[in-house]
PDB file of C-alpha atoms in Angstrom:
ATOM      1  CA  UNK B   1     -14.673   6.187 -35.889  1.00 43.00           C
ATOM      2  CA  UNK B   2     -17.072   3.924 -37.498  1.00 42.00           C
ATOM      3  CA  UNK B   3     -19.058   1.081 -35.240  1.00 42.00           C
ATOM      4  CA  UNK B   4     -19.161  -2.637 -37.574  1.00 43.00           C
ATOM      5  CA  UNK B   5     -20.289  -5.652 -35.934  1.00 41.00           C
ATOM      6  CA  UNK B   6     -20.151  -8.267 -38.099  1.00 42.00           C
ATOM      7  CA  UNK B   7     -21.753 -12.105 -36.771  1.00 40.00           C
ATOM      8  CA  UNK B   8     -22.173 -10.554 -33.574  1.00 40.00           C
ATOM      9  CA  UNK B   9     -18.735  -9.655 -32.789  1.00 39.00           C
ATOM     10  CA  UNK B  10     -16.985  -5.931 -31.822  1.00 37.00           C
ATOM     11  CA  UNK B  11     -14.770  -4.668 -34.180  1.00 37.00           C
ATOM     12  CA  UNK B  12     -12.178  -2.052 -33.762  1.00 37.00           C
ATOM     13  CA  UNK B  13     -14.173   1.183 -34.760  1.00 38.00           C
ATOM     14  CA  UNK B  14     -16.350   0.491 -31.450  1.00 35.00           C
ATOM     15  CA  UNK B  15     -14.922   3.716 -29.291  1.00 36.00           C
ATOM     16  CA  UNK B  16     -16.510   6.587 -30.243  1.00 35.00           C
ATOM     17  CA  UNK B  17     -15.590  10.268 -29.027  1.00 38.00           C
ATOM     18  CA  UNK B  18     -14.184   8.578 -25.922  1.00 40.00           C
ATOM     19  CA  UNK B  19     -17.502   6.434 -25.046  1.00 39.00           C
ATOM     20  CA  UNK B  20     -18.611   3.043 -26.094  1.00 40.00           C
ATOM     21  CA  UNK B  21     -22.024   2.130 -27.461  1.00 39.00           C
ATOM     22  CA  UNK B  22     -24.079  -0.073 -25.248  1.00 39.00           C
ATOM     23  CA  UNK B  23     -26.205  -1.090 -27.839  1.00 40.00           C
ATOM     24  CA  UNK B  24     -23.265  -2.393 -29.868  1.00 38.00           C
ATOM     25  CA  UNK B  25     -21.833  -4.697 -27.033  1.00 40.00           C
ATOM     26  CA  UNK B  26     -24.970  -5.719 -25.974  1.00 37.00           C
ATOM     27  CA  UNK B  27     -25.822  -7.158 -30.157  1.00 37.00           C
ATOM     28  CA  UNK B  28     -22.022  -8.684 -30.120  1.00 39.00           C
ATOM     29  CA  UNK B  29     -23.152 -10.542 -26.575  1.00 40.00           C
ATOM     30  CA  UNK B  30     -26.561 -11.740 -27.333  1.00 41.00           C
ATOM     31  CA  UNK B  31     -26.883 -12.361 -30.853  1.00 42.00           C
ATOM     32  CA  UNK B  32     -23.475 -14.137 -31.733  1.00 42.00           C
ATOM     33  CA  UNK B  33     -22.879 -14.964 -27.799  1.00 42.00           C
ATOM     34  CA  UNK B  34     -19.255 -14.677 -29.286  1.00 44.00           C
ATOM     35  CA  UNK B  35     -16.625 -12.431 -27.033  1.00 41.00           C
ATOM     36  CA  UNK B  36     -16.232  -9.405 -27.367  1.00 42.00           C
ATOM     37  CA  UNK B  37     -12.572  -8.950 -28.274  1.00 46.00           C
ATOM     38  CA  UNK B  38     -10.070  -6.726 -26.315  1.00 51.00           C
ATOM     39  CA  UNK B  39     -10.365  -3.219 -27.087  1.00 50.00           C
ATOM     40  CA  UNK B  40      -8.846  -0.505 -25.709  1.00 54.00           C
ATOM     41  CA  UNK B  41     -10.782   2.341 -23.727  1.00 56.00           C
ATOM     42  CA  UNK B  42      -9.297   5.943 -23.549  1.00 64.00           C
ATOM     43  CA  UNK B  43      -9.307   7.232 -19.984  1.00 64.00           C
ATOM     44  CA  UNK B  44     -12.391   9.418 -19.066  1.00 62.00           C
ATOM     45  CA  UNK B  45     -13.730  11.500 -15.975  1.00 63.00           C
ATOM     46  CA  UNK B  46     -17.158  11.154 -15.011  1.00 64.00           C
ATOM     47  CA  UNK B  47     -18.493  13.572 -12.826  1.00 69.00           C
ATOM     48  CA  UNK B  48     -19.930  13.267  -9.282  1.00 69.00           C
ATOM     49  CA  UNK B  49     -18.783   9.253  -9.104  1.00 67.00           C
ATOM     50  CA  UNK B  50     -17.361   8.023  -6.206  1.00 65.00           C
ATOM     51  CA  UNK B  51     -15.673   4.575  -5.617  1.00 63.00           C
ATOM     52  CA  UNK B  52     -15.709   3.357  -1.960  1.00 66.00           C
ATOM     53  CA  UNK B  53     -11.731   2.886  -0.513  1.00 60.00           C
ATOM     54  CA  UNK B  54     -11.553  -0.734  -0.603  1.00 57.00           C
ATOM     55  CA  UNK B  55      -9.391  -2.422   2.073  1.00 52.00           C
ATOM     56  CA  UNK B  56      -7.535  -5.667   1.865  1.00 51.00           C
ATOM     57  CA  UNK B  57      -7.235  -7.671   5.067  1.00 50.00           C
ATOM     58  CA  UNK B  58      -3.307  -7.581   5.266  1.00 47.00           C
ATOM     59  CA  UNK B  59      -3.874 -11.396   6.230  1.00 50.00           C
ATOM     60  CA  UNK B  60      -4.575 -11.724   2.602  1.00 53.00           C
ATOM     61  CA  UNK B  61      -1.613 -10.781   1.194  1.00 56.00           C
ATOM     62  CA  UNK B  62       1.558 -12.436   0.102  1.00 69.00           C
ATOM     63  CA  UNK B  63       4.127 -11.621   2.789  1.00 77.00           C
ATOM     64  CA  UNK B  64       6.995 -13.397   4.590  1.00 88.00           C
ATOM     65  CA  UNK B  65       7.527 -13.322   8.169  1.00 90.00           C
ATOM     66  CA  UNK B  66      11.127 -11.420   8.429  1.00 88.00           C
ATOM     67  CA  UNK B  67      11.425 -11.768  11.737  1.00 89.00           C
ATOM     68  CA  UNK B  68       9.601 -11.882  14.906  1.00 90.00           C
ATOM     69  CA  UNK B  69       6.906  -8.901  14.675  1.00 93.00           C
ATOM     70  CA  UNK B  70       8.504  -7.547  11.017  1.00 95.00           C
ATOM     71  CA  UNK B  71       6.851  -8.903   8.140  1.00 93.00           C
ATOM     72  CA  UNK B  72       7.544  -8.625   4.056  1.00 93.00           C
ATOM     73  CA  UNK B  73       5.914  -8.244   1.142  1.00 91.00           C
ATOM     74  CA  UNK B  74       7.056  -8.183  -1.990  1.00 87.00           C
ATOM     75  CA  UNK B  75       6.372  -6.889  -5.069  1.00 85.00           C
ATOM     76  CA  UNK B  76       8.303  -6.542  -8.669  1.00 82.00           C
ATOM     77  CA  UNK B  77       9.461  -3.371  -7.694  1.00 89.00           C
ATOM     78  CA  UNK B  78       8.912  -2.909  -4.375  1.00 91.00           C
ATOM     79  CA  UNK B  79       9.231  -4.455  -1.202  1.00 92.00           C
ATOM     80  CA  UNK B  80       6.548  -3.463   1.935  1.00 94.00           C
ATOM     81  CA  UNK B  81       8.122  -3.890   5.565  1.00 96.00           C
ATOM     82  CA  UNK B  82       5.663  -3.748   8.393  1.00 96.00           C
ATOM     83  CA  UNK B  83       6.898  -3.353  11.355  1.00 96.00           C
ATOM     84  CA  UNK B  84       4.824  -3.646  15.071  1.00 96.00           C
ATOM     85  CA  UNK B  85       5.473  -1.074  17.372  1.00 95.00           C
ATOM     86  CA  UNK B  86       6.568  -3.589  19.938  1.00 95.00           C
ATOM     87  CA  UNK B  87       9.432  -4.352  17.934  1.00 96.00           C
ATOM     88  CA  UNK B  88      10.142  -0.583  17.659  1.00 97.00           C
ATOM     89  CA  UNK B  89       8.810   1.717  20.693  1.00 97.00           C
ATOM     90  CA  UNK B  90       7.625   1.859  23.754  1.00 96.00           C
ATOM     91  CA  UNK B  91       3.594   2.491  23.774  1.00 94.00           C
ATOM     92  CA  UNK B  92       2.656   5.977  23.254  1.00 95.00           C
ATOM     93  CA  UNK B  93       6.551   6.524  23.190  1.00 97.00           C
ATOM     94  CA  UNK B  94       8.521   7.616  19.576  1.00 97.00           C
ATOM     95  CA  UNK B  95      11.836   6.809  20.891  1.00 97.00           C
ATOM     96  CA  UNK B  96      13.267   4.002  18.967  1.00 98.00           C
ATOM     97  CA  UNK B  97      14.144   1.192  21.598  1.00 97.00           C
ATOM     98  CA  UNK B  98      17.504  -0.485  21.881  1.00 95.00           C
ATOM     99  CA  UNK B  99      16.874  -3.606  19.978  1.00 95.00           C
ATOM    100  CA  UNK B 100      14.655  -1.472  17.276  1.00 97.00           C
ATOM    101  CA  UNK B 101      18.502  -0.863  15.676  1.00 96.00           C
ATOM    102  CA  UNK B 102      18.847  -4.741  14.859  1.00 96.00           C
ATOM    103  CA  UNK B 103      15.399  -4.748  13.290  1.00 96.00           C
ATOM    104  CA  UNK B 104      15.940  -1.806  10.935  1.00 97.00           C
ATOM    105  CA  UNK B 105      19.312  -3.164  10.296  1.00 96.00           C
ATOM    106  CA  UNK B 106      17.820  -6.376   9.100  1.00 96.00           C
ATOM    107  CA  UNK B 107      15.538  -4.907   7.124  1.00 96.00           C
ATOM    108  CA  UNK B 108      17.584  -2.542   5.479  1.00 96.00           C
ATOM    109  CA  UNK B 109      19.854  -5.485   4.680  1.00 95.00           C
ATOM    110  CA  UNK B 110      17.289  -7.517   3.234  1.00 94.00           C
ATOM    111  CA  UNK B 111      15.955  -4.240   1.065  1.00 94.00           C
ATOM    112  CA  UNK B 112      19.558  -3.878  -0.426  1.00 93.00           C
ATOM    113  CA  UNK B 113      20.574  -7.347  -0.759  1.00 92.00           C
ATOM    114  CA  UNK B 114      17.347  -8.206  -2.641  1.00 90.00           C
ATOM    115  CA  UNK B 115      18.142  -5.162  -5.126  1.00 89.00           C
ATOM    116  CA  UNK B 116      15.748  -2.572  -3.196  1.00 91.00           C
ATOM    117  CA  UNK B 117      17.951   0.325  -3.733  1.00 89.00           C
ATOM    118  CA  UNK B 118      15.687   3.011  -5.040  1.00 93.00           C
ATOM    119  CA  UNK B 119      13.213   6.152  -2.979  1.00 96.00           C
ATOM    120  CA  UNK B 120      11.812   4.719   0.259  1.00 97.00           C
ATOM    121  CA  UNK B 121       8.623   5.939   1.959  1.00 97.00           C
ATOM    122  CA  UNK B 122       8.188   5.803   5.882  1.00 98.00           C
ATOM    123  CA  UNK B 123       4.923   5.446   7.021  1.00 97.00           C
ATOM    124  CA  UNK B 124       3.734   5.871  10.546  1.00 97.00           C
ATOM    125  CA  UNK B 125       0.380   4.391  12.012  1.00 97.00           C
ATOM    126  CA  UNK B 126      -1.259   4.770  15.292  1.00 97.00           C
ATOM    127  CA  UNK B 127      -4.811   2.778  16.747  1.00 97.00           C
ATOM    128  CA  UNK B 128      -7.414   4.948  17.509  1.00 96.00           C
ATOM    129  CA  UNK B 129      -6.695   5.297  21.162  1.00 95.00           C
ATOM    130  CA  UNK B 130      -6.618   8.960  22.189  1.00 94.00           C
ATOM    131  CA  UNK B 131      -7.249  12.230  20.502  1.00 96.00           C
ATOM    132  CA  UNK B 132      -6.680  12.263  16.328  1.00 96.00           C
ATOM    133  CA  UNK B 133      -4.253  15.339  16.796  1.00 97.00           C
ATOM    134  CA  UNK B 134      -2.056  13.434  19.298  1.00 97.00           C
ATOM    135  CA  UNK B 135      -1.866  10.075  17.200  1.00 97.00           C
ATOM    136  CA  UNK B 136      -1.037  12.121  13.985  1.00 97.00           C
ATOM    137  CA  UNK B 137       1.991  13.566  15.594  1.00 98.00           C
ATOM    138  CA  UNK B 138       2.622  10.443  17.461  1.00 98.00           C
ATOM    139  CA  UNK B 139       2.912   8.536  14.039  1.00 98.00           C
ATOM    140  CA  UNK B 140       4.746  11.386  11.853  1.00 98.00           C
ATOM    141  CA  UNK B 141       7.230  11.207  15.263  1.00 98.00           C
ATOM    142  CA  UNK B 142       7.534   7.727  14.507  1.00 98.00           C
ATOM    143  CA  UNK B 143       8.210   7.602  11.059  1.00 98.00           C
ATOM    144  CA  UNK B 144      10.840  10.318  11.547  1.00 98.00           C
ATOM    145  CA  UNK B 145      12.753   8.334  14.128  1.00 98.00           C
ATOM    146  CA  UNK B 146      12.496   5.506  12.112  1.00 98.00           C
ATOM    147  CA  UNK B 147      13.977   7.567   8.783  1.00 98.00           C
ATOM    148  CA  UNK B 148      16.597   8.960  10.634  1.00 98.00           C
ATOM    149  CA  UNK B 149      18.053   5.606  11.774  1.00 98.00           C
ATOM    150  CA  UNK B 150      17.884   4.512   7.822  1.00 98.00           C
ATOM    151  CA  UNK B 151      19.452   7.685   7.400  1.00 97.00           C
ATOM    152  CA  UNK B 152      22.396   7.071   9.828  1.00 97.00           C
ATOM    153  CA  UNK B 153      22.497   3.914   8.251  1.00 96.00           C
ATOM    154  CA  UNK B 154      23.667   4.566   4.535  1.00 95.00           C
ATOM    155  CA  UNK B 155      19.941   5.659   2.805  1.00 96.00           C
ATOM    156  CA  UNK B 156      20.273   8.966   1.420  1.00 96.00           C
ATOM    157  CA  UNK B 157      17.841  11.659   3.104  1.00 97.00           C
ATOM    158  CA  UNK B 158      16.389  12.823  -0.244  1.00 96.00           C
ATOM    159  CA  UNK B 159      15.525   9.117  -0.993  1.00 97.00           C
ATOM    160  CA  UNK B 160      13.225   9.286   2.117  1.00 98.00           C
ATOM    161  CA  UNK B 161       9.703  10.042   2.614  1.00 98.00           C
ATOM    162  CA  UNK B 162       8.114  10.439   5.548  1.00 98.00           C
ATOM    163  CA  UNK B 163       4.673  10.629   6.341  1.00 97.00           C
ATOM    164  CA  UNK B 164       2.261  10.197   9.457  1.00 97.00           C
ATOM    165  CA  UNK B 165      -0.925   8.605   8.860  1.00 97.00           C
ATOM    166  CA  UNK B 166      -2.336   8.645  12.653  1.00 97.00           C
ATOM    167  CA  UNK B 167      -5.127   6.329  13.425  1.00 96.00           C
ATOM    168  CA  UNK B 168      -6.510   7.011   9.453  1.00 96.00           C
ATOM    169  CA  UNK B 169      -5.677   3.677   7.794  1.00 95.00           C
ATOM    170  CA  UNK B 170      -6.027   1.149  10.228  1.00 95.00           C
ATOM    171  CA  UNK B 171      -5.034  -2.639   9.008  1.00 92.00           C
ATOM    172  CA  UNK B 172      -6.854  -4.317  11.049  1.00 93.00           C
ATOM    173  CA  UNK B 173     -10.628  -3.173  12.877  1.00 95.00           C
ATOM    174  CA  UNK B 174     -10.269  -1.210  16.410  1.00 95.00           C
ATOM    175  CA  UNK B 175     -12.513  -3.192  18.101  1.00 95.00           C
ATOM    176  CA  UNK B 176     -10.109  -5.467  20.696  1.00 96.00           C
ATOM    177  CA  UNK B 177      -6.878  -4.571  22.390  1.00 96.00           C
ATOM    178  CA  UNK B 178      -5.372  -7.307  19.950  1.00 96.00           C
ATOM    179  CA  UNK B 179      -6.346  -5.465  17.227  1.00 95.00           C
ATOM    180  CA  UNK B 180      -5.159  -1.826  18.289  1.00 96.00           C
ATOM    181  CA  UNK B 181      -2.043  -2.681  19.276  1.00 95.00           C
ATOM    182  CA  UNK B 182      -1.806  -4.672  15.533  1.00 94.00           C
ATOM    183  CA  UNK B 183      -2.605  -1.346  13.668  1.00 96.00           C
ATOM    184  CA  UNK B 184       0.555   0.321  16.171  1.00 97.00           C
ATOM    185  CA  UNK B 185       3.094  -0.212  12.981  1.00 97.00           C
ATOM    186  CA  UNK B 186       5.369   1.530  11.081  1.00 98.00           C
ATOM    187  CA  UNK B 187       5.231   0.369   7.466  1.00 97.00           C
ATOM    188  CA  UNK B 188       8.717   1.114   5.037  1.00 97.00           C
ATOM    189  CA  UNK B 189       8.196   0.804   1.381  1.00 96.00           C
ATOM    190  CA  UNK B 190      11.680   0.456  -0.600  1.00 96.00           C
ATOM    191  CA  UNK B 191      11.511   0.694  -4.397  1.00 94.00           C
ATOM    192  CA  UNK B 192      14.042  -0.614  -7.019  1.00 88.00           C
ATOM    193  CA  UNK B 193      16.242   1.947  -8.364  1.00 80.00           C
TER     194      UNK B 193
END
């Protein structure tokens, strides 16, 4: 392709082999101090980069308060349910309590009334309380218990995925009681069909 820059501005023939000349946006932004014009980039691998994870305090997202301890999020296409482990299990326990029933029910009937009726992804989360090999199983328990109720209740097995993330993706920081017991959640991710 062939680089033109006419009165300081980008034109089309800017990518070249996949990389764009600095010298040619830097002309188009100093000597016209025009905009440079939407173009689009091919995707490329650079070696030996590395982004930082980022996080985003979960604080700062959109979400509705489903009910008490079970809060929603949603998206075009999918819909995030976070659910505390107080509302679900006993502490250290993956057992679903009595009442945990009624909250998976209403979440499930929110999912399907709100046209949620595609794969689903079960996600269990621990706080960093005890050994990492014992909070991994304690979460991937978890999620399981909490996928087999879905299960029981109409969702198709091979729509479910289940995974345990232990104490690896905390939402909140471990450093109060408050805190831990915060980042105790099962999160359940439906997607539109």
């Amino acid at each position: 392709m062939r680089e033109t820059s006419t009165s300081g501005v980008i034109r089309s023939g800017l990518i070249r082999s996949g990389l764009i000349r600095s010298g040619a946006i830097r002309s188009a932004a100093v000597e016209g101090r025009e905009s440079v014009p939407a173009a689009s980039v091919p995707s490329m691998s650079v070696p030996a980069v590395s982004l930082p994870s980022q996080s985003v305090p979960a604080e700062s997202l959109p979400y509705e308060r489903l009910s008490e301890g079970v809060d929603a999020a949603r998206g075009s296409e999918t819909v995030s349910y976070q659910a505390s482990e107080s509302v679900l299990f006993a502490y250290n326990e993956s057992v679903l309590l009595p009442a945990a029933g009624e909250t998976l029910d209403a979440i499930l009937a929110d999912a399907r009334a709100k046209g949620f009726n595609g794969p689903v992804k079960v996600e269990g989360h621990t706080d960093d309380t005890g050994p990492d090999a014992g909070n991994q199983a304690l979460s991937e328990a978890r999620a399981r218990a909490v996928a087999d109720h879905l299960t029981r209740h109409g969702v198709p097995a091979d729509r479910i995925t289940v995974v345990g993330h232990g104490e690896a993706i905390p939402a909140h920081p471990n450093d109060s009681e408050e805190n831990r017991a915060r980042n105790r959640r099962v999160v359940i991710d439906f997607t539109q069909d």
